[in-house]
Amino acid sequence: MHAPPADTPALPPQQSATPARTDGRPAPAAPPDGRSAPPWWMWAAVSGLFLVYATLSLRTHERLLSHSFDLAIFEQAVRSYAEGHLPVSEVKGPGFPLLGDHFSPVLALLAPLYWIWPSARTLLLAQAALVAVSALPLMRWAHRALGTAAAVVLGLAYGLSWGLASGIGFDFHEWAFAVPLLACSLAALGQGRLRAAVLWALPLLLVKEDMGLTVAAIGLLAAWRAGKGGRRLGIAAAVAGVAWMVLAMLVVLPALNPSGSYFYADFLGGGDGGGGGAGGGLGQLLHKATIGLVTPETKVATLVMLLAPTLFLALRSPLVLVAVPTLLWRGVSDYASHWGTGFHYSLTLMPILFAAFTDALHRRGTTAAGLRRYLLGAAGVCLVLLPSHSLGQLLQPPFWKTDPRVAVAHHVLDRIPDGATVQASDYLVPHLVHRTSVSLFGWADSRPDPEWIVVDTRVVPELRWPLNALDESIALAGAKSRGYRTVAEESGFVLLGRTR
């Protein structure tokens, strides 16, 4: 990553981030206190993004393409909070305490919504709303600093960016809460509202244990920009972020995890995630901290993809440094999925990079024609990348077609009574969480000898997990030999019930 230029001026405390124009253009008018209500068109843009996200998520779920890992796990967490106890997940293991897996108490905020509508759809809609509203603080900042057209283009380019699309397209994750917090914090930081930046950042500590270093980075930037006499708040936030992360990973999570350790530390220390290591001990550490950050080439490709929507101008803003902790832990991880552009791992990077992009455009003081070129370039990159990621599915006819087997699946699932213990195929698990105690069929840690087993035997090979077709058939035969009887078998869905 590039450090900020040596001549980048630090903003004094509470000073407006809007400098006088040097190119002859009039500066966009800003309200005196920066607190006026957003104009209608911003709310229209946010509403449009919400509808796009909600459509993608709900349609994916309706097509039986959502997963036990992670949607069902998070729904079991929210259901636990709604029932008045600490979160447990049967998918992770019998009575598995989720606060010992990841420390994400922020999920309790969804419990009231789950009382109203106990469904995985509640989580998907909440995520769509959280991510959509994150565009608002970035658009308001761009509106004040760069004008209306820039705010529209930046807001839509951000909202349709591949990193957000990949997160929305892959179930639900607690990071959805981090996205608007980061957007609010960085927009405030970019405008010199340092106290607001820190206060928006601190709740990130309740989202996930790995957000501690991100909070620390925001705190350090706030302290740097505050100048003499105003650094205490930023330094306190940085210390709090690091201290909480260390406490969570070394004390809290191991104390709550059945294994007595922080499970995900294995990804950073020579696990079997496919990293290919460089030996053990100091040699491996040095490899990971140097060459390992840019090899294999997937890591470099991901970095290019992250910066491309901002035309690499994000590197001109010190705000980009807030992305460094996330990029580092992904780079040193042994888990190959952390290196690429799939799943949800870039969700929290998008607000950081677009905040840095906005800041860079503002600092450059470019001409009106130059600003238009940058904005058109960013919009062009967004549109070029759109079809290759999750939102591109909305443009494909198969996405809108419903396989007749979906209705058959629900007919079979309806035969399972409420409150039963169940093992189910990966894609069926999320449709049972709200009314049964469900775990994953073929997963070694699933609750043994459930009352019911329901399996989709026609899943295509590339989507099969955790069992291939042969192992699945062997497991089903083994269940029948233990006394399970076939209750239903239709269109490849097999429902077994335990003989009483």
Short mmCIF file of N, CA and C in Angstrom, two decimals, residues 295-456:
data_model
loop_
_atom_site.label_atom_id
_atom_site.label_comp_id
_atom_site.label_asym_id
_atom_site.label_seq_id
_atom_site.Cartn_x
_atom_site.Cartn_y
_atom_site.Cartn_z
N THR A 295 1.99 -13.48 -2.94
CA THR A 295 1.95 -14.78 -3.62
C THR A 295 0.98 -15.69 -2.88
N PRO A 296 0.25 -16.55 -3.57
CA PRO A 296 0.21 -16.65 -5.03
C PRO A 296 -0.41 -15.42 -5.68
N GLU A 297 -0.43 -15.41 -6.99
CA GLU A 297 -0.85 -14.22 -7.74
C GLU A 297 -2.29 -13.82 -7.48
N THR A 298 -3.10 -14.73 -6.92
CA THR A 298 -4.48 -14.41 -6.58
C THR A 298 -4.54 -13.19 -5.67
N LYS A 299 -3.59 -13.06 -4.76
CA LYS A 299 -3.60 -11.94 -3.82
C LYS A 299 -3.40 -10.61 -4.54
N VAL A 300 -2.50 -10.59 -5.50
CA VAL A 300 -2.26 -9.37 -6.27
C VAL A 300 -3.48 -9.04 -7.12
N ALA A 301 -4.06 -10.07 -7.73
CA ALA A 301 -5.25 -9.85 -8.56
C ALA A 301 -6.39 -9.27 -7.73
N THR A 302 -6.55 -9.76 -6.50
CA THR A 302 -7.59 -9.23 -5.63
C THR A 302 -7.32 -7.78 -5.28
N LEU A 303 -6.08 -7.45 -4.99
CA LEU A 303 -5.73 -6.06 -4.66
C LEU A 303 -6.03 -5.13 -5.84
N VAL A 304 -5.71 -5.59 -7.03
CA VAL A 304 -6.01 -4.79 -8.23
C VAL A 304 -7.52 -4.61 -8.38
N MET A 305 -8.26 -5.69 -8.16
CA MET A 305 -9.72 -5.61 -8.27
C MET A 305 -10.31 -4.67 -7.23
N LEU A 306 -9.73 -4.64 -6.04
CA LEU A 306 -10.22 -3.76 -4.99
C LEU A 306 -10.02 -2.29 -5.35
N LEU A 307 -8.88 -1.98 -5.93
CA LEU A 307 -8.54 -0.60 -6.21
C LEU A 307 -9.08 -0.11 -7.56
N ALA A 308 -9.37 -1.03 -8.46
CA ALA A 308 -9.80 -0.65 -9.80
C ALA A 308 -11.05 0.23 -9.80
N PRO A 309 -12.10 -0.05 -9.01
CA PRO A 309 -13.28 0.83 -9.05
C PRO A 309 -12.99 2.27 -8.66
N THR A 310 -11.90 2.51 -7.95
CA THR A 310 -11.52 3.87 -7.58
C THR A 310 -10.43 4.42 -8.51
N LEU A 311 -10.16 3.71 -9.60
CA LEU A 311 -9.11 4.11 -10.55
C LEU A 311 -7.76 4.27 -9.85
N PHE A 312 -7.60 3.54 -8.75
CA PHE A 312 -6.38 3.55 -7.94
C PHE A 312 -6.14 4.89 -7.24
N LEU A 313 -7.07 5.81 -7.37
CA LEU A 313 -6.93 7.10 -6.69
C LEU A 313 -7.09 6.98 -5.19
N ALA A 314 -7.71 5.89 -4.72
CA ALA A 314 -7.84 5.70 -3.28
C ALA A 314 -6.47 5.71 -2.60
N LEU A 315 -5.45 5.33 -3.35
CA LEU A 315 -4.10 5.30 -2.78
C LEU A 315 -3.58 6.70 -2.46
N ARG A 316 -4.22 7.73 -2.97
CA ARG A 316 -3.79 9.10 -2.71
C ARG A 316 -4.36 9.65 -1.41
N SER A 317 -5.20 8.91 -0.75
CA SER A 317 -5.80 9.38 0.50
C SER A 317 -5.28 8.56 1.68
N PRO A 318 -4.98 9.21 2.80
CA PRO A 318 -4.57 8.44 3.98
C PRO A 318 -5.68 7.55 4.53
N LEU A 319 -6.92 7.80 4.14
CA LEU A 319 -8.02 6.95 4.62
C LEU A 319 -7.86 5.50 4.16
N VAL A 320 -7.12 5.29 3.07
CA VAL A 320 -6.94 3.93 2.58
C VAL A 320 -6.19 3.07 3.59
N LEU A 321 -5.47 3.69 4.50
CA LEU A 321 -4.72 2.94 5.50
C LEU A 321 -5.64 2.15 6.43
N VAL A 322 -6.90 2.54 6.51
CA VAL A 322 -7.85 1.81 7.35
C VAL A 322 -8.09 0.41 6.79
N ALA A 323 -7.85 0.22 5.50
CA ALA A 323 -8.03 -1.10 4.88
C ALA A 323 -6.87 -2.04 5.16
N VAL A 324 -5.74 -1.51 5.62
CA VAL A 324 -4.54 -2.33 5.77
C VAL A 324 -4.72 -3.51 6.72
N PRO A 325 -5.33 -3.36 7.91
CA PRO A 325 -5.48 -4.53 8.79
C PRO A 325 -6.22 -5.69 8.13
N THR A 326 -7.31 -5.39 7.43
CA THR A 326 -8.06 -6.46 6.76
C THR A 326 -7.24 -7.09 5.65
N LEU A 327 -6.55 -6.28 4.88
CA LEU A 327 -5.72 -6.83 3.80
C LEU A 327 -4.59 -7.68 4.35
N LEU A 328 -4.03 -7.29 5.49
CA LEU A 328 -2.93 -8.06 6.07
C LEU A 328 -3.39 -9.42 6.55
N TRP A 329 -4.50 -9.46 7.32
CA TRP A 329 -4.89 -10.78 7.84
C TRP A 329 -5.35 -11.70 6.71
N ARG A 330 -5.93 -11.12 5.67
CA ARG A 330 -6.29 -11.95 4.53
C ARG A 330 -5.04 -12.44 3.81
N GLY A 331 -4.05 -11.59 3.72
CA GLY A 331 -2.83 -11.96 3.00
C GLY A 331 -2.02 -13.03 3.71
N VAL A 332 -1.98 -13.03 5.04
CA VAL A 332 -1.19 -14.01 5.77
C VAL A 332 -1.96 -15.28 6.08
N SER A 333 -3.25 -15.27 5.82
CA SER A 333 -4.07 -16.44 6.12
C SER A 333 -3.66 -17.64 5.27
N ASP A 334 -3.80 -18.83 5.85
CA ASP A 334 -3.56 -20.07 5.11
C ASP A 334 -4.82 -20.56 4.39
N TYR A 335 -5.94 -19.87 4.61
CA TYR A 335 -7.21 -20.27 4.02
C TYR A 335 -7.35 -19.61 2.66
N ALA A 336 -7.30 -20.39 1.59
CA ALA A 336 -7.21 -19.85 0.24
C ALA A 336 -8.39 -18.96 -0.12
N SER A 337 -9.57 -19.20 0.43
CA SER A 337 -10.73 -18.37 0.10
C SER A 337 -10.55 -16.93 0.55
N HIS A 338 -9.69 -16.70 1.55
CA HIS A 338 -9.45 -15.34 2.01
C HIS A 338 -8.70 -14.50 0.98
N TRP A 339 -8.07 -15.14 0.02
CA TRP A 339 -7.21 -14.41 -0.91
C TRP A 339 -7.97 -13.84 -2.10
N GLY A 340 -9.10 -14.42 -2.44
CA GLY A 340 -9.77 -14.09 -3.69
C GLY A 340 -10.87 -13.06 -3.55
N THR A 341 -11.69 -12.98 -4.58
CA THR A 341 -12.76 -11.98 -4.65
C THR A 341 -14.13 -12.57 -4.34
N GLY A 342 -14.19 -13.86 -4.01
CA GLY A 342 -15.47 -14.49 -3.75
C GLY A 342 -15.94 -14.29 -2.32
N PHE A 343 -17.13 -14.79 -2.07
CA PHE A 343 -17.75 -14.76 -0.75
C PHE A 343 -17.90 -13.32 -0.24
N HIS A 344 -17.77 -13.13 1.05
CA HIS A 344 -18.08 -11.83 1.67
C HIS A 344 -16.85 -11.10 2.17
N TYR A 345 -15.67 -11.57 1.83
CA TYR A 345 -14.47 -11.08 2.49
C TYR A 345 -14.06 -9.65 2.09
N SER A 346 -14.65 -9.12 1.04
CA SER A 346 -14.34 -7.73 0.65
C SER A 346 -15.45 -6.76 1.05
N LEU A 347 -16.45 -7.25 1.77
CA LEU A 347 -17.60 -6.43 2.12
C LEU A 347 -17.19 -5.18 2.89
N THR A 348 -16.33 -5.34 3.88
CA THR A 348 -15.96 -4.20 4.72
C THR A 348 -14.89 -3.31 4.08
N LEU A 349 -14.30 -3.75 3.00
CA LEU A 349 -13.28 -2.93 2.34
C LEU A 349 -13.88 -1.88 1.42
N MET A 350 -15.07 -2.13 0.89
CA MET A 350 -15.66 -1.20 -0.07
C MET A 350 -15.92 0.19 0.52
N PRO A 351 -16.53 0.31 1.70
CA PRO A 351 -16.72 1.67 2.22
C PRO A 351 -15.41 2.39 2.49
N ILE A 352 -14.39 1.66 2.88
CA ILE A 352 -13.08 2.28 3.13
C ILE A 352 -12.51 2.82 1.83
N LEU A 353 -12.51 2.01 0.79
CA LEU A 353 -11.89 2.41 -0.47
C LEU A 353 -12.66 3.54 -1.15
N PHE A 354 -13.99 3.52 -1.07
CA PHE A 354 -14.75 4.61 -1.69
C PHE A 354 -14.68 5.88 -0.87
N ALA A 355 -14.52 5.76 0.44
CA ALA A 355 -14.27 6.96 1.24
C ALA A 355 -12.92 7.56 0.87
N ALA A 356 -11.91 6.70 0.70
CA ALA A 356 -10.60 7.19 0.28
C ALA A 356 -10.66 7.81 -1.12
N PHE A 357 -11.47 7.24 -2.00
CA PHE A 357 -11.65 7.77 -3.35
C PHE A 357 -12.26 9.17 -3.30
N THR A 358 -13.31 9.32 -2.50
CA THR A 358 -13.95 10.62 -2.35
C THR A 358 -12.96 11.65 -1.79
N ASP A 359 -12.21 11.22 -0.79
CA ASP A 359 -11.22 12.11 -0.18
C ASP A 359 -10.16 12.52 -1.20
N ALA A 360 -9.72 11.57 -2.00
CA ALA A 360 -8.69 11.86 -2.99
C ALA A 360 -9.21 12.83 -4.05
N LEU A 361 -10.43 12.64 -4.53
CA LEU A 361 -11.00 13.55 -5.51
C LEU A 361 -11.13 14.96 -4.95
N HIS A 362 -11.51 15.01 -3.68
CA HIS A 362 -11.67 16.31 -3.03
C HIS A 362 -10.33 17.01 -2.87
N ARG A 363 -9.31 16.28 -2.46
CA ARG A 363 -8.00 16.86 -2.22
C ARG A 363 -7.32 17.32 -3.51
N ARG A 364 -7.61 16.64 -4.61
CA ARG A 364 -6.91 16.96 -5.87
C ARG A 364 -7.30 18.34 -6.39
N GLY A 365 -8.53 18.80 -6.06
CA GLY A 365 -8.96 20.09 -6.58
C GLY A 365 -8.92 20.14 -8.10
N THR A 366 -9.33 19.04 -8.73
CA THR A 366 -9.23 18.93 -10.18
C THR A 366 -10.26 19.81 -10.87
N THR A 367 -10.10 20.01 -12.15
CA THR A 367 -11.05 20.78 -12.93
C THR A 367 -12.35 20.02 -13.08
N ALA A 368 -13.39 20.73 -13.51
CA ALA A 368 -14.68 20.09 -13.72
C ALA A 368 -14.58 18.97 -14.75
N ALA A 369 -13.81 19.23 -15.81
CA ALA A 369 -13.64 18.20 -16.85
C ALA A 369 -12.89 17.00 -16.29
N GLY A 370 -11.87 17.25 -15.49
CA GLY A 370 -11.12 16.15 -14.90
C GLY A 370 -11.97 15.34 -13.95
N LEU A 371 -12.79 16.01 -13.17
CA LEU A 371 -13.68 15.30 -12.25
C LEU A 371 -14.64 14.41 -13.01
N ARG A 372 -15.17 14.93 -14.10
CA ARG A 372 -16.08 14.12 -14.93
C ARG A 372 -15.38 12.88 -15.46
N ARG A 373 -14.13 13.02 -15.87
CA ARG A 373 -13.39 11.87 -16.39
C ARG A 373 -13.21 10.80 -15.31
N TYR A 374 -12.85 11.23 -14.11
CA TYR A 374 -12.66 10.28 -13.02
C TYR A 374 -13.98 9.57 -12.68
N LEU A 375 -15.05 10.32 -12.64
CA LEU A 375 -16.33 9.73 -12.28
C LEU A 375 -16.81 8.77 -13.36
N LEU A 376 -16.65 9.16 -14.61
CA LEU A 376 -17.04 8.26 -15.71
C LEU A 376 -16.17 7.01 -15.71
N GLY A 377 -14.89 7.17 -15.40
CA GLY A 377 -14.02 6.01 -15.32
C GLY A 377 -14.44 5.05 -14.22
N ALA A 378 -14.77 5.59 -13.05
CA ALA A 378 -15.22 4.75 -11.94
C ALA A 378 -16.51 4.04 -12.29
N ALA A 379 -17.46 4.77 -12.89
CA ALA A 379 -18.72 4.15 -13.29
C ALA A 379 -18.49 3.08 -14.35
N GLY A 380 -17.57 3.34 -15.28
CA GLY A 380 -17.27 2.35 -16.32
C GLY A 380 -16.70 1.07 -15.76
N VAL A 381 -15.76 1.19 -14.83
CA VAL A 381 -15.18 0.00 -14.20
C VAL A 381 -16.26 -0.79 -13.47
N CYS A 382 -17.13 -0.07 -12.75
CA CYS A 382 -18.22 -0.74 -12.03
C CYS A 382 -19.10 -1.53 -12.99
N LEU A 383 -19.46 -0.93 -14.11
CA LEU A 383 -20.34 -1.60 -15.07
C LEU A 383 -19.66 -2.79 -15.73
N VAL A 384 -18.36 -2.64 -16.01
CA VAL A 384 -17.62 -3.75 -16.63
C VAL A 384 -17.54 -4.95 -15.70
N LEU A 385 -17.35 -4.68 -14.40
CA LEU A 385 -17.21 -5.77 -13.44
C LEU A 385 -18.54 -6.35 -12.99
N LEU A 386 -19.61 -5.60 -13.18
CA LEU A 386 -20.91 -6.01 -12.65
C LEU A 386 -21.35 -7.40 -13.10
N PRO A 387 -21.27 -7.74 -14.39
CA PRO A 387 -21.78 -9.06 -14.81
C PRO A 387 -21.02 -10.25 -14.24
N SER A 388 -19.78 -10.03 -13.81
CA SER A 388 -18.96 -11.16 -13.35
C SER A 388 -19.16 -11.48 -11.87
N HIS A 389 -20.00 -10.72 -11.17
CA HIS A 389 -20.22 -10.98 -9.76
C HIS A 389 -21.72 -11.11 -9.47
N SER A 390 -22.07 -11.23 -8.23
CA SER A 390 -23.40 -11.68 -7.85
C SER A 390 -24.54 -10.86 -8.45
N LEU A 391 -24.41 -9.55 -8.50
CA LEU A 391 -25.49 -8.74 -9.04
C LEU A 391 -25.74 -9.01 -10.50
N GLY A 392 -24.75 -9.53 -11.20
CA GLY A 392 -24.93 -9.87 -12.60
C GLY A 392 -25.99 -10.94 -12.81
N GLN A 393 -26.27 -11.72 -11.78
CA GLN A 393 -27.31 -12.75 -11.89
C GLN A 393 -28.67 -12.14 -12.20
N LEU A 394 -28.90 -10.92 -11.73
CA LEU A 394 -30.19 -10.27 -11.96
C LEU A 394 -30.46 -10.04 -13.44
N LEU A 395 -29.42 -10.08 -14.24
CA LEU A 395 -29.56 -9.85 -15.68
C LEU A 395 -29.66 -11.15 -16.47
N GLN A 396 -29.62 -12.28 -15.78
CA GLN A 396 -29.63 -13.58 -16.44
C GLN A 396 -31.00 -14.24 -16.31
N PRO A 397 -31.63 -14.66 -17.41
CA PRO A 397 -32.97 -15.27 -17.36
C PRO A 397 -33.09 -16.45 -16.39
N PRO A 398 -32.09 -17.35 -16.29
CA PRO A 398 -32.26 -18.48 -15.36
C PRO A 398 -32.50 -18.05 -13.90
N PHE A 399 -32.01 -16.87 -13.55
CA PHE A 399 -32.18 -16.40 -12.18
C PHE A 399 -33.66 -16.23 -11.83
N TRP A 400 -34.48 -15.92 -12.81
CA TRP A 400 -35.89 -15.63 -12.58
C TRP A 400 -36.78 -16.85 -12.79
N LYS A 401 -36.19 -17.97 -13.17
CA LYS A 401 -36.97 -19.19 -13.35
C LYS A 401 -36.92 -20.05 -12.09
N THR A 402 -38.04 -20.58 -11.70
CA THR A 402 -38.11 -21.41 -10.50
C THR A 402 -38.19 -22.88 -10.89
N ASP A 403 -37.22 -23.63 -10.45
CA ASP A 403 -37.20 -25.07 -10.71
C ASP A 403 -38.40 -25.72 -10.01
N PRO A 404 -39.16 -26.55 -10.72
CA PRO A 404 -40.30 -27.23 -10.09
C PRO A 404 -39.90 -28.02 -8.84
N ARG A 405 -38.63 -28.40 -8.74
CA ARG A 405 -38.19 -29.17 -7.57
C ARG A 405 -38.26 -28.34 -6.28
N VAL A 406 -38.28 -27.01 -6.41
CA VAL A 406 -38.36 -26.17 -5.20
C VAL A 406 -39.67 -26.45 -4.46
N ALA A 407 -40.77 -26.52 -5.20
CA ALA A 407 -42.06 -26.80 -4.57
C ALA A 407 -42.06 -28.19 -3.95
N VAL A 408 -41.44 -29.14 -4.63
CA VAL A 408 -41.35 -30.50 -4.09
C VAL A 408 -40.56 -30.49 -2.79
N ALA A 409 -39.48 -29.74 -2.76
CA ALA A 409 -38.65 -29.67 -1.55
C ALA A 409 -39.47 -29.17 -0.36
N HIS A 410 -40.23 -28.10 -0.57
CA HIS A 410 -41.03 -27.57 0.54
C HIS A 410 -42.12 -28.54 0.96
N HIS A 411 -42.67 -29.27 -0.02
CA HIS A 411 -43.68 -30.28 0.32
C HIS A 411 -43.08 -31.36 1.21
N VAL A 412 -41.86 -31.78 0.90
CA VAL A 412 -41.19 -32.80 1.71
C VAL A 412 -40.83 -32.24 3.08
N LEU A 413 -40.29 -31.02 3.12
CA LEU A 413 -39.91 -30.41 4.40
C LEU A 413 -41.11 -30.20 5.31
N ASP A 414 -42.27 -29.94 4.73
CA ASP A 414 -43.47 -29.71 5.53
C ASP A 414 -43.89 -30.96 6.32
N ARG A 415 -43.38 -32.11 5.96
CA ARG A 415 -43.72 -33.34 6.68
C ARG A 415 -42.93 -33.49 7.97
N ILE A 416 -41.94 -32.64 8.15
CA ILE A 416 -41.15 -32.66 9.38
C ILE A 416 -41.85 -31.80 10.41
N PRO A 417 -42.19 -32.31 11.57
CA PRO A 417 -42.93 -31.52 12.56
C PRO A 417 -42.07 -30.44 13.20
N ASP A 418 -42.72 -29.39 13.68
CA ASP A 418 -42.02 -28.32 14.39
C ASP A 418 -41.35 -28.87 15.64
N GLY A 419 -40.18 -28.34 15.94
CA GLY A 419 -39.47 -28.74 17.15
C GLY A 419 -38.67 -30.02 17.03
N ALA A 420 -38.69 -30.66 15.86
CA ALA A 420 -37.97 -31.92 15.69
C ALA A 420 -36.48 -31.68 15.55
N THR A 421 -35.69 -32.72 15.81
CA THR A 421 -34.26 -32.69 15.51
C THR A 421 -34.07 -33.27 14.11
N VAL A 422 -33.26 -32.58 13.30
CA VAL A 422 -33.14 -32.92 11.88
C VAL A 422 -31.69 -32.80 11.45
N GLN A 423 -31.28 -33.67 10.53
CA GLN A 423 -30.08 -33.46 9.73
C GLN A 423 -30.55 -33.26 8.29
N ALA A 424 -30.00 -32.23 7.62
CA ALA A 424 -30.46 -31.91 6.27
C ALA A 424 -29.28 -31.55 5.38
N SER A 425 -29.52 -31.64 4.07
CA SER A 425 -28.52 -31.20 3.09
C SER A 425 -28.24 -29.71 3.26
N ASP A 426 -27.06 -29.33 2.85
CA ASP A 426 -26.60 -27.95 3.02
C ASP A 426 -27.65 -26.93 2.60
N TYR A 427 -28.23 -27.06 1.41
CA TYR A 427 -29.15 -26.06 0.88
C TYR A 427 -30.55 -26.15 1.48
N LEU A 428 -30.83 -27.21 2.20
CA LEU A 428 -32.14 -27.35 2.84
C LEU A 428 -32.13 -26.84 4.28
N VAL A 429 -30.96 -26.82 4.89
CA VAL A 429 -30.86 -26.42 6.30
C VAL A 429 -31.47 -25.05 6.56
N PRO A 430 -31.18 -24.00 5.76
CA PRO A 430 -31.73 -22.68 6.08
C PRO A 430 -33.25 -22.60 6.07
N HIS A 431 -33.91 -23.56 5.45
CA HIS A 431 -35.37 -23.55 5.38
C HIS A 431 -36.02 -24.27 6.56
N LEU A 432 -35.19 -24.74 7.49
CA LEU A 432 -35.72 -25.46 8.65
C LEU A 432 -35.35 -24.81 9.97
N VAL A 433 -34.45 -23.84 9.94
CA VAL A 433 -33.91 -23.28 11.18
C VAL A 433 -34.99 -22.67 12.06
N HIS A 434 -35.94 -21.98 11.46
CA HIS A 434 -36.91 -21.21 12.24
C HIS A 434 -37.88 -22.08 13.05
N ARG A 435 -37.95 -23.40 12.73
CA ARG A 435 -38.96 -24.21 13.44
C ARG A 435 -38.46 -25.58 13.90
N THR A 436 -37.20 -25.89 13.64
CA THR A 436 -36.65 -27.18 14.08
C THR A 436 -35.26 -26.97 14.68
N SER A 437 -34.72 -28.03 15.23
CA SER A 437 -33.32 -28.04 15.67
C SER A 437 -32.54 -28.79 14.60
N VAL A 438 -31.96 -28.05 13.66
CA VAL A 438 -31.42 -28.65 12.46
C VAL A 438 -29.90 -28.55 12.43
N SER A 439 -29.28 -29.61 11.92
CA SER A 439 -27.84 -29.64 11.71
C SER A 439 -27.58 -30.16 10.30
N LEU A 440 -26.31 -30.26 9.93
CA LEU A 440 -25.92 -30.55 8.56
C LEU A 440 -25.66 -32.03 8.37
N PHE A 441 -26.32 -32.63 7.39
CA PHE A 441 -26.10 -34.04 7.08
C PHE A 441 -24.72 -34.23 6.48
N GLY A 442 -23.97 -35.17 7.06
CA GLY A 442 -22.63 -35.46 6.57
C GLY A 442 -21.55 -34.67 7.27
N TRP A 443 -21.91 -33.76 8.15
CA TRP A 443 -20.94 -32.97 8.91
C TRP A 443 -20.59 -33.71 10.18
N ALA A 444 -19.31 -33.91 10.43
CA ALA A 444 -18.87 -34.78 11.52
C ALA A 444 -19.37 -34.29 12.88
N ASP A 445 -19.54 -32.98 13.05
CA ASP A 445 -19.93 -32.45 14.35
C ASP A 445 -21.43 -32.32 14.54
N SER A 446 -22.22 -32.78 13.57
CA SER A 446 -23.67 -32.66 13.70
C SER A 446 -24.20 -33.56 14.81
N ARG A 447 -25.34 -33.15 15.37
CA ARG A 447 -25.96 -33.95 16.42
C ARG A 447 -26.28 -35.33 15.89
N PRO A 448 -25.82 -36.40 16.55
CA PRO A 448 -26.05 -37.75 16.05
C PRO A 448 -27.50 -38.20 16.28
N ASP A 449 -27.93 -39.14 15.46
CA ASP A 449 -29.24 -39.80 15.60
C ASP A 449 -30.40 -38.82 15.73
N PRO A 450 -30.58 -37.92 14.75
CA PRO A 450 -31.73 -37.00 14.80
C PRO A 450 -33.02 -37.77 14.54
N GLU A 451 -34.13 -37.12 14.78
CA GLU A 451 -35.42 -37.77 14.51
C GLU A 451 -35.68 -37.89 13.00
N TRP A 452 -35.15 -36.94 12.24
CA TRP A 452 -35.40 -36.91 10.81
C TRP A 452 -34.10 -36.64 10.04
N ILE A 453 -34.02 -37.19 8.84
CA ILE A 453 -32.95 -36.89 7.90
C ILE A 453 -33.59 -36.56 6.56
N VAL A 454 -33.21 -35.42 5.98
CA VAL A 454 -33.74 -35.04 4.67
C VAL A 454 -32.57 -34.64 3.79
N VAL A 455 -32.51 -35.26 2.59
CA VAL A 455 -31.35 -35.10 1.72
C VAL A 455 -31.81 -34.85 0.30
N ASP A 456 -31.14 -33.91 -0.36
CA ASP A 456 -31.33 -33.69 -1.79
C ASP A 456 -30.23 -34.46 -2.51
#
